[in-house]
Coordinates of N, CA and C in Angstrom, one line a residue:
X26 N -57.8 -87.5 -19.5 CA -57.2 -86.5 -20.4 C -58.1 -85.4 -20.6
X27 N -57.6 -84.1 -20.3 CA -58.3 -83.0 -20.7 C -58.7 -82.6 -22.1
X28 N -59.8 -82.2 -22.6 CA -59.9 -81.8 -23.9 C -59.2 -80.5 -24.2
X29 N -58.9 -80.4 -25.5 CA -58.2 -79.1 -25.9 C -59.7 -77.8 -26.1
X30 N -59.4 -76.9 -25.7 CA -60.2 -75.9 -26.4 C -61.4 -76.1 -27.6
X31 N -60.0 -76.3 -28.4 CA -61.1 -76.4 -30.1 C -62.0 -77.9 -29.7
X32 N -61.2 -78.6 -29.1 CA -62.6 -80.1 -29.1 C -63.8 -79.4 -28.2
X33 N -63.6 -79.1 -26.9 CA -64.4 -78.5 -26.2 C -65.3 -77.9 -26.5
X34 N -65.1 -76.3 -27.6 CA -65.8 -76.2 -28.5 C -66.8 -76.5 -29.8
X35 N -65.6 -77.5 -30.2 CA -66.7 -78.6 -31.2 C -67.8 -79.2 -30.4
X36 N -67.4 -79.7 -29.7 CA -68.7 -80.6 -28.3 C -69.8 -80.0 -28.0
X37 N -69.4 -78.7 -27.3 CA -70.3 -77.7 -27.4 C -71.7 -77.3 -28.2
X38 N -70.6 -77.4 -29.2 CA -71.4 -76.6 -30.6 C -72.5 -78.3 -31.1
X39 N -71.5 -79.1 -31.0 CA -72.7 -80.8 -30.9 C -73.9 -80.8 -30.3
X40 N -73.8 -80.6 -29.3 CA -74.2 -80.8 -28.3 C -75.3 -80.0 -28.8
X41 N -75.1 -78.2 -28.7 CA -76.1 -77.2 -28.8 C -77.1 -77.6 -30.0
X42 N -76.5 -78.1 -31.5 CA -77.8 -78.6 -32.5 C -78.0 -79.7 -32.0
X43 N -78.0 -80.7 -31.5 CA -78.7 -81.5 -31.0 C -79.7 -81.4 -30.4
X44 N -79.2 -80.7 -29.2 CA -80.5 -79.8 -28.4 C -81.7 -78.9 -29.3
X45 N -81.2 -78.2 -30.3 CA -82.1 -77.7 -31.4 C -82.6 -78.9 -31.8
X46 N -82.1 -79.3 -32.5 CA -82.8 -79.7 -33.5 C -83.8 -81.2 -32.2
X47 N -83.7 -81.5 -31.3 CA -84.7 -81.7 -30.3 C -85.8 -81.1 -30.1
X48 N -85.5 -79.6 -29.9 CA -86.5 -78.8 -29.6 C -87.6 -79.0 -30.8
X49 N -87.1 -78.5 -31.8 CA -87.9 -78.4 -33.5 C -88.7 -79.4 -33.8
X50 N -88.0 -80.8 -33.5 CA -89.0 -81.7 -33.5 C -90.2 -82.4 -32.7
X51 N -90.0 -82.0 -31.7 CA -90.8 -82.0 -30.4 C -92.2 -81.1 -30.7
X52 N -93.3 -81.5 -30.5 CA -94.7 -81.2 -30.5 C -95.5 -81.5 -29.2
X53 N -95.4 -80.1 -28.7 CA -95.8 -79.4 -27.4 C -97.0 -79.7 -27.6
X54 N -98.3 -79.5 -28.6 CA -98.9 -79.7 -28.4 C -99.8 -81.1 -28.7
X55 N -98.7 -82.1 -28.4 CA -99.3 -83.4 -28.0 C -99.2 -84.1 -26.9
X56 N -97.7 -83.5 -26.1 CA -97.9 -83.7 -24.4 C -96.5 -83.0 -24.0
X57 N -96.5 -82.2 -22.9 CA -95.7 -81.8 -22.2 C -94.4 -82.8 -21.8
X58 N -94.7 -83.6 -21.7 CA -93.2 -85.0 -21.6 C -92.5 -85.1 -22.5
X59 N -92.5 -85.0 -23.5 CA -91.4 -84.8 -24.8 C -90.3 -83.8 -24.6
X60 N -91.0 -82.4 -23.6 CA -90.5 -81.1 -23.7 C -89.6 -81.5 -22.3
X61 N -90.1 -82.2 -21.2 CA -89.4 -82.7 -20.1 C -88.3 -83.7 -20.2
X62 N -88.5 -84.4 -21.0 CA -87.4 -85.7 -22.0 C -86.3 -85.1 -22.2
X63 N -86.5 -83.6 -23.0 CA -85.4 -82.8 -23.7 C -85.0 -82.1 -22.6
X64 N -85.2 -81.5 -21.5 CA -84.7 -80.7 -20.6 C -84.0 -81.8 -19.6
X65 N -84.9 -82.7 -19.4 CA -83.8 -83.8 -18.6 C -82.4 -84.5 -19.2
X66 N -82.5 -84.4 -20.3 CA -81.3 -85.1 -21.6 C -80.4 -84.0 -21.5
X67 N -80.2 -82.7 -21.6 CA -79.8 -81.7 -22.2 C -79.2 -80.7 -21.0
X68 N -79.8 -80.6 -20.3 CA -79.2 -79.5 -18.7 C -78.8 -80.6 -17.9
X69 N -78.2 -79.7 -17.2 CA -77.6 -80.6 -15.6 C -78.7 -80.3 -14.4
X70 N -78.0 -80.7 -13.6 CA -78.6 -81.4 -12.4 C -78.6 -79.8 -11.7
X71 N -77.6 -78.7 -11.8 CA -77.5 -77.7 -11.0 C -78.1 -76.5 -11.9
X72 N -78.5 -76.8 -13.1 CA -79.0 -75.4 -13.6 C -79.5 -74.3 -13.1
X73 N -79.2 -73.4 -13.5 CA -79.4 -72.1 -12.3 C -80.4 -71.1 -13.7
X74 N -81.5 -70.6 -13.6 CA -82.0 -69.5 -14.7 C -83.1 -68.8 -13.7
X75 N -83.1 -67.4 -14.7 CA -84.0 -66.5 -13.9 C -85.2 -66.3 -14.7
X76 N -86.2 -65.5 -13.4 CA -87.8 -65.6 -13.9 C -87.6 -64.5 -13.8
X77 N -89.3 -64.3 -14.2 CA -89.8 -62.4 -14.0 C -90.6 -62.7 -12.3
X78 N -91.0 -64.8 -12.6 CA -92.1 -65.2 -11.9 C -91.8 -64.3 -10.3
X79 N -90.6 -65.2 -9.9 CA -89.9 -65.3 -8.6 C -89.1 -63.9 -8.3
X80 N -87.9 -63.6 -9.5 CA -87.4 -62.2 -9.3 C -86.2 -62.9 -8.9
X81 N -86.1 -64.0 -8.1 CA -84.7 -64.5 -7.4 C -84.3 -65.9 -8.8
X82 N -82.8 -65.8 -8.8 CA -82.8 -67.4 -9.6 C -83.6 -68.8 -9.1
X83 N -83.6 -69.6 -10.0 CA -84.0 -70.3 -9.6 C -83.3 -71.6 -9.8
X84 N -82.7 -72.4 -8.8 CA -81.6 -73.3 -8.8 C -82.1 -74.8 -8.5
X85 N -81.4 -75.8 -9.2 CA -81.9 -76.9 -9.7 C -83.3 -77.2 -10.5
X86 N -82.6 -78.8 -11.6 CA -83.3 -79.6 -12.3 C -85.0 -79.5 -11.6
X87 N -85.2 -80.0 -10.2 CA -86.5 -79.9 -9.8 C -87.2 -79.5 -9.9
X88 N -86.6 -77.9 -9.4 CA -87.3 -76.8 -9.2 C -87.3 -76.3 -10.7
X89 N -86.8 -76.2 -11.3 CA -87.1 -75.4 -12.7 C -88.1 -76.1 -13.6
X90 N -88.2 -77.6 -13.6 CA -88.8 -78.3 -14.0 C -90.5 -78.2 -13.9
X91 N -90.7 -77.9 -12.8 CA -91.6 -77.3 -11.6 C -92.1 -75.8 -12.7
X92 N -91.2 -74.9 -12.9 CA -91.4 -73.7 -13.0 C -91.6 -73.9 -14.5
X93 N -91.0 -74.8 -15.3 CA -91.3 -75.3 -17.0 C -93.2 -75.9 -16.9
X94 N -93.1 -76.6 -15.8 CA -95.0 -77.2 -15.8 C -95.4 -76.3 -15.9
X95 N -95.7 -75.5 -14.4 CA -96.6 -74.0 -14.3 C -96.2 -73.2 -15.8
X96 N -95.7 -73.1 -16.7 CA -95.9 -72.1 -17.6 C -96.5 -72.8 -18.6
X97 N -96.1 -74.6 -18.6 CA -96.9 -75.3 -19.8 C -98.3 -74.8 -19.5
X98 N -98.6 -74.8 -18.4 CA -100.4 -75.3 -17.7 C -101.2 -73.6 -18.2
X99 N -99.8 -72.8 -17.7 CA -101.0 -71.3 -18.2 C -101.4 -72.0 -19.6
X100 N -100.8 -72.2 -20.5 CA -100.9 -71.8 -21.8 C -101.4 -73.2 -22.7
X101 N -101.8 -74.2 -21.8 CA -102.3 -75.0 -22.8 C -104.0 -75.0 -22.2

């Protein structure tokens, strides 16, 4: 059974403070796997987002996950 719009929405919107309120509590600077915990829990398998790094998207969990380390590593 398909959800209606408005549930869809509600879920959404679940879903999205969850994901916050993840983020907020998570302390980056005690180890980078808390922050991978939450990105593995929270996106899909096909996530697609763009860099400045690359210039092209960048497609899939792996590879992005990849591109989340290299930015932890500049800056810790």
């Amino acid at each position: 059974m398909r959800e209606s719009r408005d549930q869809q929405y509600t879920s959404s919107q679940t879903l999205e403070r969850l994901l916050n309120e993840a983020i907020i509590r998570a302390d980056i600077s005690n180890s980078f796997e808390e922050h991978i915990e939450i990105f593995d829990t929270f996106y899909a398998d096909d996530i697609e987002v763009s860099s400045d790094v690359t210039g092209e998207p960048v497609r899939g969990k792996s590879r992005v996950r990849s591109l989340l380390f290299s930015f932890w590593c500049r800056f810790m």
